[in-house]
Coordinates of C-alpha atoms in Angstrom, one line a residue:
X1 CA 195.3 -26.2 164.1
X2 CA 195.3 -26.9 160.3
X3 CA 192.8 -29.5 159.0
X4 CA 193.6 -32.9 158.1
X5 CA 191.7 -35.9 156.1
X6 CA 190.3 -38.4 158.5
X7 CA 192.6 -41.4 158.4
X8 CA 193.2 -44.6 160.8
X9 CA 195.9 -46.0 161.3
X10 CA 196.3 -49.8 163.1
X11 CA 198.9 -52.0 163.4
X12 CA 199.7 -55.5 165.4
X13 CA 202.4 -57.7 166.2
X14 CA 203.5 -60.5 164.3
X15 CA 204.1 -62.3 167.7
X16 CA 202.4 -65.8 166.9
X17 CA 199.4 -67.9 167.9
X18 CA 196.7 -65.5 167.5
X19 CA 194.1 -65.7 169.4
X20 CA 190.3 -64.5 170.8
X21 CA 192.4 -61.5 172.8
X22 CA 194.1 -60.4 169.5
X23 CA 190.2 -60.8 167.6
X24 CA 188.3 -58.8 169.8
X25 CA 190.3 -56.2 171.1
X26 CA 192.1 -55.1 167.5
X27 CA 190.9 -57.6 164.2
X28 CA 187.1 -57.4 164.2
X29 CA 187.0 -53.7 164.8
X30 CA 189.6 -53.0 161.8
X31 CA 187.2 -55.0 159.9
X32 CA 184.0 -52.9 161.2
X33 CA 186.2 -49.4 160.7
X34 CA 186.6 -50.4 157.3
X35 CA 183.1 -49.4 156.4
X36 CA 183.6 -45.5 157.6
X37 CA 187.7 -44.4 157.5
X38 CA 190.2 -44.7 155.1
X39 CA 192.2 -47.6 157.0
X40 CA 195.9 -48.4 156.5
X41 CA 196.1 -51.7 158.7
X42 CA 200.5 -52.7 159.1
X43 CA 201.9 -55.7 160.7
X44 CA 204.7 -54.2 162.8
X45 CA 207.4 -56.5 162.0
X46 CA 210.1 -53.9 163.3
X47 CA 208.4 -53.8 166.7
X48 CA 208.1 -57.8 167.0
X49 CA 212.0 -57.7 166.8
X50 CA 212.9 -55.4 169.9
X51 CA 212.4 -58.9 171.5
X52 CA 214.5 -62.1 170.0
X53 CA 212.7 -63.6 167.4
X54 CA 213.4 -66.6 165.2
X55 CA 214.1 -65.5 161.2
X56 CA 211.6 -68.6 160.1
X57 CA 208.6 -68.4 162.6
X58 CA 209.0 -64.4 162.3
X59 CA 208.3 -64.8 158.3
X60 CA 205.4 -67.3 159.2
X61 CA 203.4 -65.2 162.0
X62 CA 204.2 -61.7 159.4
X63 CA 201.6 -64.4 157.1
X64 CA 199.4 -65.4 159.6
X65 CA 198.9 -61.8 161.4
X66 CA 198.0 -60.9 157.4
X67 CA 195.9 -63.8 156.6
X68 CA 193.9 -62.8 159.9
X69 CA 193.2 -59.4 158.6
X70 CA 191.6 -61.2 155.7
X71 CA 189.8 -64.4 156.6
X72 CA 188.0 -61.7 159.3
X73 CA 187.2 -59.3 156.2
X74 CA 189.2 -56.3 155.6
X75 CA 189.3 -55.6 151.7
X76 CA 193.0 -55.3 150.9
X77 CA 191.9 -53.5 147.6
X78 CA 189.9 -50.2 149.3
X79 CA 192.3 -50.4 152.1
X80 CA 195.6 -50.9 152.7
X81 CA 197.6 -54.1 154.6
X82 CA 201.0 -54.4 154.5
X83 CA 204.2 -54.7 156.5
X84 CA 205.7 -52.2 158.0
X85 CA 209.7 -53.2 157.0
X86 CA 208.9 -52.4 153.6
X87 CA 208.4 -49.5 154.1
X88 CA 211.7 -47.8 154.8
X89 CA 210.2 -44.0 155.9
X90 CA 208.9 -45.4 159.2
X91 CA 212.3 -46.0 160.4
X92 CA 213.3 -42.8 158.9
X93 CA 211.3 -40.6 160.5
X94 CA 211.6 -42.7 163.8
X95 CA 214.9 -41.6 163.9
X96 CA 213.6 -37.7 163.5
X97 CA 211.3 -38.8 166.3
X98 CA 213.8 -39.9 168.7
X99 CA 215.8 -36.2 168.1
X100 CA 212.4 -35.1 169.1
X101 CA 211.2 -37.1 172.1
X102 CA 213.1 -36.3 175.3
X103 CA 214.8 -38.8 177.4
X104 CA 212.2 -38.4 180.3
X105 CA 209.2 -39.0 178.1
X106 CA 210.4 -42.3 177.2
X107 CA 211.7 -42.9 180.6
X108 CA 208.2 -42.8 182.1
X109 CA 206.7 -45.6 179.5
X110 CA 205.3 -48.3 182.0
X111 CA 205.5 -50.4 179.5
X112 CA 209.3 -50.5 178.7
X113 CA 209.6 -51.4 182.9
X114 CA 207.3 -54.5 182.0
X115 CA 208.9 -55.7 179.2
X116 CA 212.6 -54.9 180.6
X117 CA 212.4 -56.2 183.8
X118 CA 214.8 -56.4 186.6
X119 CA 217.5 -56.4 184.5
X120 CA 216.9 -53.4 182.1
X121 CA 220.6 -52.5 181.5
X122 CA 220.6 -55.5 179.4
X123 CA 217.4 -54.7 177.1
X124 CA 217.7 -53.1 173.9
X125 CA 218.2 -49.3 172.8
X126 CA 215.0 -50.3 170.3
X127 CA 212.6 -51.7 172.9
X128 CA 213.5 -48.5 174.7
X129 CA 213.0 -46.5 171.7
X130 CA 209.8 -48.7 170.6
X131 CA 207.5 -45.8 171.3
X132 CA 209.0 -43.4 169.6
X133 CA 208.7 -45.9 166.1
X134 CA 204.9 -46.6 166.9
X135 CA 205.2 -42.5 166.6
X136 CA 206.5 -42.7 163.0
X137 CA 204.4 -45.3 162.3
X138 CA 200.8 -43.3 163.2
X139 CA 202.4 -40.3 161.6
X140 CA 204.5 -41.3 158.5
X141 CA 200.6 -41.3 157.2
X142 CA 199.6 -38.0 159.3
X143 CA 196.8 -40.7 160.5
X144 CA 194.1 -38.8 162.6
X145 CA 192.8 -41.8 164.4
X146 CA 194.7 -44.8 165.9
X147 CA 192.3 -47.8 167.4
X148 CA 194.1 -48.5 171.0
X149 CA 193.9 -51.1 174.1
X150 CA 194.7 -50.1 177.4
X151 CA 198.2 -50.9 177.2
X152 CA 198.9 -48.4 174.5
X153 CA 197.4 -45.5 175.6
X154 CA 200.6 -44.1 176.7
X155 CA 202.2 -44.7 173.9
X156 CA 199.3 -42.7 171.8
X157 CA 199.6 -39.6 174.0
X158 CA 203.7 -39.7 173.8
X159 CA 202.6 -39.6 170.2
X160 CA 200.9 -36.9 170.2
X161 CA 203.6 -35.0 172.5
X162 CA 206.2 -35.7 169.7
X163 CA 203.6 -34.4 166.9
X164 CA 203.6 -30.9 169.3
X165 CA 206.8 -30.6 169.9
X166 CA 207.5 -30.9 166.2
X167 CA 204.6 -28.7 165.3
X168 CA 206.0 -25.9 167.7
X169 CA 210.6 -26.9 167.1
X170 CA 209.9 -26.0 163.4
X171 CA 206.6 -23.8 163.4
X172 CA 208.3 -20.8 160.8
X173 CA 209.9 -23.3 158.7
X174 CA 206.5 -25.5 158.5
X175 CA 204.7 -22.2 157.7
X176 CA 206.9 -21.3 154.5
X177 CA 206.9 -24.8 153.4
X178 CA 203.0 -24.1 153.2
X179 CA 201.4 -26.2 155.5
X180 CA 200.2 -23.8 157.9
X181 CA 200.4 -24.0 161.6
X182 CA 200.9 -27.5 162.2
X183 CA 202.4 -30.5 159.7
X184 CA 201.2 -33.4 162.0
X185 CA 197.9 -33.3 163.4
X186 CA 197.5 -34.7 167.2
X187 CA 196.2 -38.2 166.9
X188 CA 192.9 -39.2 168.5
X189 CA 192.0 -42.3 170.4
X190 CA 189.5 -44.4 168.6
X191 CA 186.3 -45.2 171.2
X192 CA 186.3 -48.8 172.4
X193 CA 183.2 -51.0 173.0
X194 CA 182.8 -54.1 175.3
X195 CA 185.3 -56.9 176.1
X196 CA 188.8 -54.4 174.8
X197 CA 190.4 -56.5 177.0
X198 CA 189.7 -60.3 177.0
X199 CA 191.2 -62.0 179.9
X200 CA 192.1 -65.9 180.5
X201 CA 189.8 -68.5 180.4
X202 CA 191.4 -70.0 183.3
X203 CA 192.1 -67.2 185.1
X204 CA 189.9 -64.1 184.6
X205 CA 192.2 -61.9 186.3
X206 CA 195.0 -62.5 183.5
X207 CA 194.8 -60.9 180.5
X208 CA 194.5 -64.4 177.7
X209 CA 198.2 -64.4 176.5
X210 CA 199.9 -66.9 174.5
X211 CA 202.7 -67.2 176.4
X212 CA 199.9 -68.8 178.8
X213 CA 201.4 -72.4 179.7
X214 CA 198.0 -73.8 179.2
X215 CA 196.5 -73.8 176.2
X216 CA 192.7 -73.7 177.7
X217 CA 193.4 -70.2 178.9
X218 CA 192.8 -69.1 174.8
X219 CA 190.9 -69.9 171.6
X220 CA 193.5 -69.6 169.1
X221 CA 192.4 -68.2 166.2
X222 CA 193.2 -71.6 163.9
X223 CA 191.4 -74.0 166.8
X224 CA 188.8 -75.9 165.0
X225 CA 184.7 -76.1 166.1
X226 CA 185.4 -78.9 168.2
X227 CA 188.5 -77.2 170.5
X228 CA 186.3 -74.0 170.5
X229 CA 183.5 -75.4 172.0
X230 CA 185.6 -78.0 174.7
X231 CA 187.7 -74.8 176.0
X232 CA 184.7 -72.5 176.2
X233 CA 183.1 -76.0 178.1
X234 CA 186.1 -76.3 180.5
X235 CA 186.7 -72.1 181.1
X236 CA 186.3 -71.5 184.6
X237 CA 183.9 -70.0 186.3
X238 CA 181.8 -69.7 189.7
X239 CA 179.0 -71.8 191.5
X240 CA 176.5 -68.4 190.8
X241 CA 174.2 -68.2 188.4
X242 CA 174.6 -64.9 186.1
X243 CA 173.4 -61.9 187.9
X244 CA 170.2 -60.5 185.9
X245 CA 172.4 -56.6 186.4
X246 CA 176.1 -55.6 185.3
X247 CA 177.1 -54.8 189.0
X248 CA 176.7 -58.6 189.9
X249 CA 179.4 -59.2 188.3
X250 CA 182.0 -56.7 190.6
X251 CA 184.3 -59.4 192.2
X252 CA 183.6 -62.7 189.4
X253 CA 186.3 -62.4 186.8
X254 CA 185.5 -65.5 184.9
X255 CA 181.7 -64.6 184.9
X256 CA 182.6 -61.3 183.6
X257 CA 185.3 -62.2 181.2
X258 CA 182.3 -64.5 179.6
X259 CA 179.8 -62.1 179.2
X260 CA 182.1 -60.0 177.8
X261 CA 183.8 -62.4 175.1
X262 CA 179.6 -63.4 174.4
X263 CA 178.5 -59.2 174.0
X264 CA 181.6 -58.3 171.4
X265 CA 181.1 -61.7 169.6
X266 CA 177.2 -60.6 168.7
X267 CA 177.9 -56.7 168.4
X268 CA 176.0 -56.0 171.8
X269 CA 176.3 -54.8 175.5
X270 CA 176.9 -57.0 178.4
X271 CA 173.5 -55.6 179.9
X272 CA 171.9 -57.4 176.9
X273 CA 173.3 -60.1 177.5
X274 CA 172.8 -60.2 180.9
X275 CA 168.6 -59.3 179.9
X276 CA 168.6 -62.5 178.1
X277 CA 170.4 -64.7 180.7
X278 CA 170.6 -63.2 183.6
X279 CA 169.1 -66.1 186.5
X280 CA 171.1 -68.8 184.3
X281 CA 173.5 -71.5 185.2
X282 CA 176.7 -71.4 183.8
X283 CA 176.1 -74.6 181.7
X284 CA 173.2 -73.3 180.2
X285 CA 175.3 -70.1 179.3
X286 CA 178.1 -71.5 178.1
X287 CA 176.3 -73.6 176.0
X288 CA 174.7 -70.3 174.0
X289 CA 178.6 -69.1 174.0
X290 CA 179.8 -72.0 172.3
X291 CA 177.6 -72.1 169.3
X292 CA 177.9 -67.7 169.2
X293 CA 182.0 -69.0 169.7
X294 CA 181.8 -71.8 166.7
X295 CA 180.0 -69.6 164.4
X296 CA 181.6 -66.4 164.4
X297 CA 184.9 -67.9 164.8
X298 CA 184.9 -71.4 162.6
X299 CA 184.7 -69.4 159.4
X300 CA 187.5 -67.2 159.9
X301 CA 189.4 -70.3 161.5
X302 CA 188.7 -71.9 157.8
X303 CA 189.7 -69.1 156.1
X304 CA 193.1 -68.5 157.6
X305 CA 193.9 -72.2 157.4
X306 CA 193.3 -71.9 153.5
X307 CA 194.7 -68.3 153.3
X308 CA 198.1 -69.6 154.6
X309 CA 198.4 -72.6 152.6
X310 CA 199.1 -69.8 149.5
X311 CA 201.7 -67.8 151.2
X312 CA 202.3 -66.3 147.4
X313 CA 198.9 -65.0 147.8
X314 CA 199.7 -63.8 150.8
X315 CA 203.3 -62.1 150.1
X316 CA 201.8 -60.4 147.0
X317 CA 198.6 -58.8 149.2
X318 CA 201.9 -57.5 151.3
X319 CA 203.7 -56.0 148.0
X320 CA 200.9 -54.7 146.8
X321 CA 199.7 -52.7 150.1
X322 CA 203.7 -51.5 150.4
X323 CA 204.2 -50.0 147.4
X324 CA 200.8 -48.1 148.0
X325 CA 201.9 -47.3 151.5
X326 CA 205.7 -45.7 150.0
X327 CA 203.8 -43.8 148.2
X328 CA 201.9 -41.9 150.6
X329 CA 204.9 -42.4 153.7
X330 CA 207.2 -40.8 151.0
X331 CA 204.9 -37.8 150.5
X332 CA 205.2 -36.9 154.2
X333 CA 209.0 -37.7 154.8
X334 CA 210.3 -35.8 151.7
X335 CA 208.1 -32.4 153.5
X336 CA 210.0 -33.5 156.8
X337 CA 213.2 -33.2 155.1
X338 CA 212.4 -30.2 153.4
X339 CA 211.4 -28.7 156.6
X340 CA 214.3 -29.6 159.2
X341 CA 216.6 -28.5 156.4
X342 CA 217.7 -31.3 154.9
X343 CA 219.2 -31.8 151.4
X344 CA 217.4 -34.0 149.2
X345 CA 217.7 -34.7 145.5
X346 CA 214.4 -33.9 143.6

């Protein structure tokens, strides 16, 4: 398999109301993968609309998703953020992709079932199609890494099926355009640490959503010190003091859901955690998570606030990271052309 430079690729939804779910499990580790990859972090505003959105809040949470990436710490100067409508090749070569992908690849996407529902005749061709665009996405930029939850997994190894199957459909022709004996390389998984998945504070065996009716089940991102601390104060939990070992936690959600949310907050391991409170009761814990909640969260809280208020900031961070993301995303589609025979004016 030909060599390729080590690059990451990540992406979220603008969907709205960020929150701890969307800090922990994607934000803060863009911000730590910064310090070792080259990064290109997109807000997918294609995906968000395979689902109906309003034209004003979509505009809004494309901003907020973007000021989040900042007030948390990623340098939009040795990096790149933008959004991913701007650049038109990821919606060119998703439309390769889907002459690549076959019908019962995407037809065993769990995903697609959740989101469709009952009544799936009635969804769209695109939110079938989604996975094969998060494809084009990763590989518009022949990214070698891609940072992934649970929920995408699937999608990641469909991903690398469609990078395969191109790699063998148009082996001789990707051999005499020079590139060896594969254009896209098979995208790796990046390894996750503790608390991937951060589930309701209400509710720990609910993932924390902010379609949640309650707003205690979530710390949005914007909640000030005060909210912060009365929702970690209110979060359910058990009459059991924390176990002093990790298996004490099999059957208590909530208590594990807390130790979780406390170990990715300070960069350690739930067994740490439980070594330094292990034998407490809850309120004595969950005091120690809200001040570790209000600290590492209040500032990027502050920041975003600010960061939106400037939305021309914001927008040219956006045009900035676009142009430099068309210039690499044309690179690779003008070589896709070239290699599936397409005419193209040079």
């Amino acid at each position: 398999m030909a060599q390729f430079k080590e690059l990451v690729f990540s992406g979220v939804q603008p969907t709205g109301n960020l929150h701890l779910g969307n800090y922990l499990g994607a934000i803060k580790r863009f911000v730590a993968m910064q310090e070792n990859y080259g990064c290109i972090y997109c807000v997918v505003d294609m995906h968000a609309i395979t689902m109906p959105q309003n034209p004003t809040d979509l505009i809004r949470q494309i901003r907020e998703v973007t000021a989040a990436f900042l007030a948390a710490g990623i340098n939009p100067e040795r990096h790149i953020v933008f959004n991913q409508s701007q650049v038109p090749q990821h919606a060119e070569l998703a439309w390769v992709f889907n002459c690549v992908a076959r019908l019962g690849w995407l037809n065993r996407m769990t995903q697609f079932k959740d989101k469709a529902g009952k009544d799936r005749e009635n969804a769209s061709v695109g939110l079938y199609a989604y996975p094969n665009l998060m494809a084009a996405d990763i590989l518009v930029y022949r990214a070698t890494h891609v940072p992934v939850g649970e929920d995408q997994k699937q999608h990641l190894e469909l991903t690398r099926d469609i990078a395969q199957k191109f790699n063998n459909d148009w082996a001789e022709s990707i051999a005499a355009q020079g590139f060896g004996d594969a254009f896209f390389p098979l995208t790796e998984p990046m390894i996750q640490g503790p608390a991937t998945r951060v589930m309701s504070l209400r509710d720990g065996s609910k993932k924390m959503s902010k379609s949640d009716p309650s707003d205690y089940s979530r710390i949005n991102l914007t909640d000030d010190a005060d909210t912060i601390a009365q929702k970690v104060r209110k979060a359910k939990t058990d009459p059991e003091p924390l176990p002093s070992e990790v298996d004490g936690l099999k059957a208590r959600p909530e208590a594990e859901n807390l130790v979780a949310i406390y170990a990715a907050l300070m960069d350690t391991t739930p067994e740490e955690v439980l070594r330094q409170h292990g034998g407490a009761q809850f309120s004595g814990f969950k005091a120690a998570l809200v001040d570790v909640a209000v600290t590492k969260l209040s500032p990027v809280a502050d920041e975003m606030r600010r960061l939106m208020a400037d939305p021309g900031h914001i927008d040219a961070v956006l045009a900035d990271g676009s142009a430099r993301a068309r210039a690499l995303a044309s690179v690779t589609m003008d070589a896709v052309k070239d290699i599936v025979g397409f005419v193209r004016s040079r």
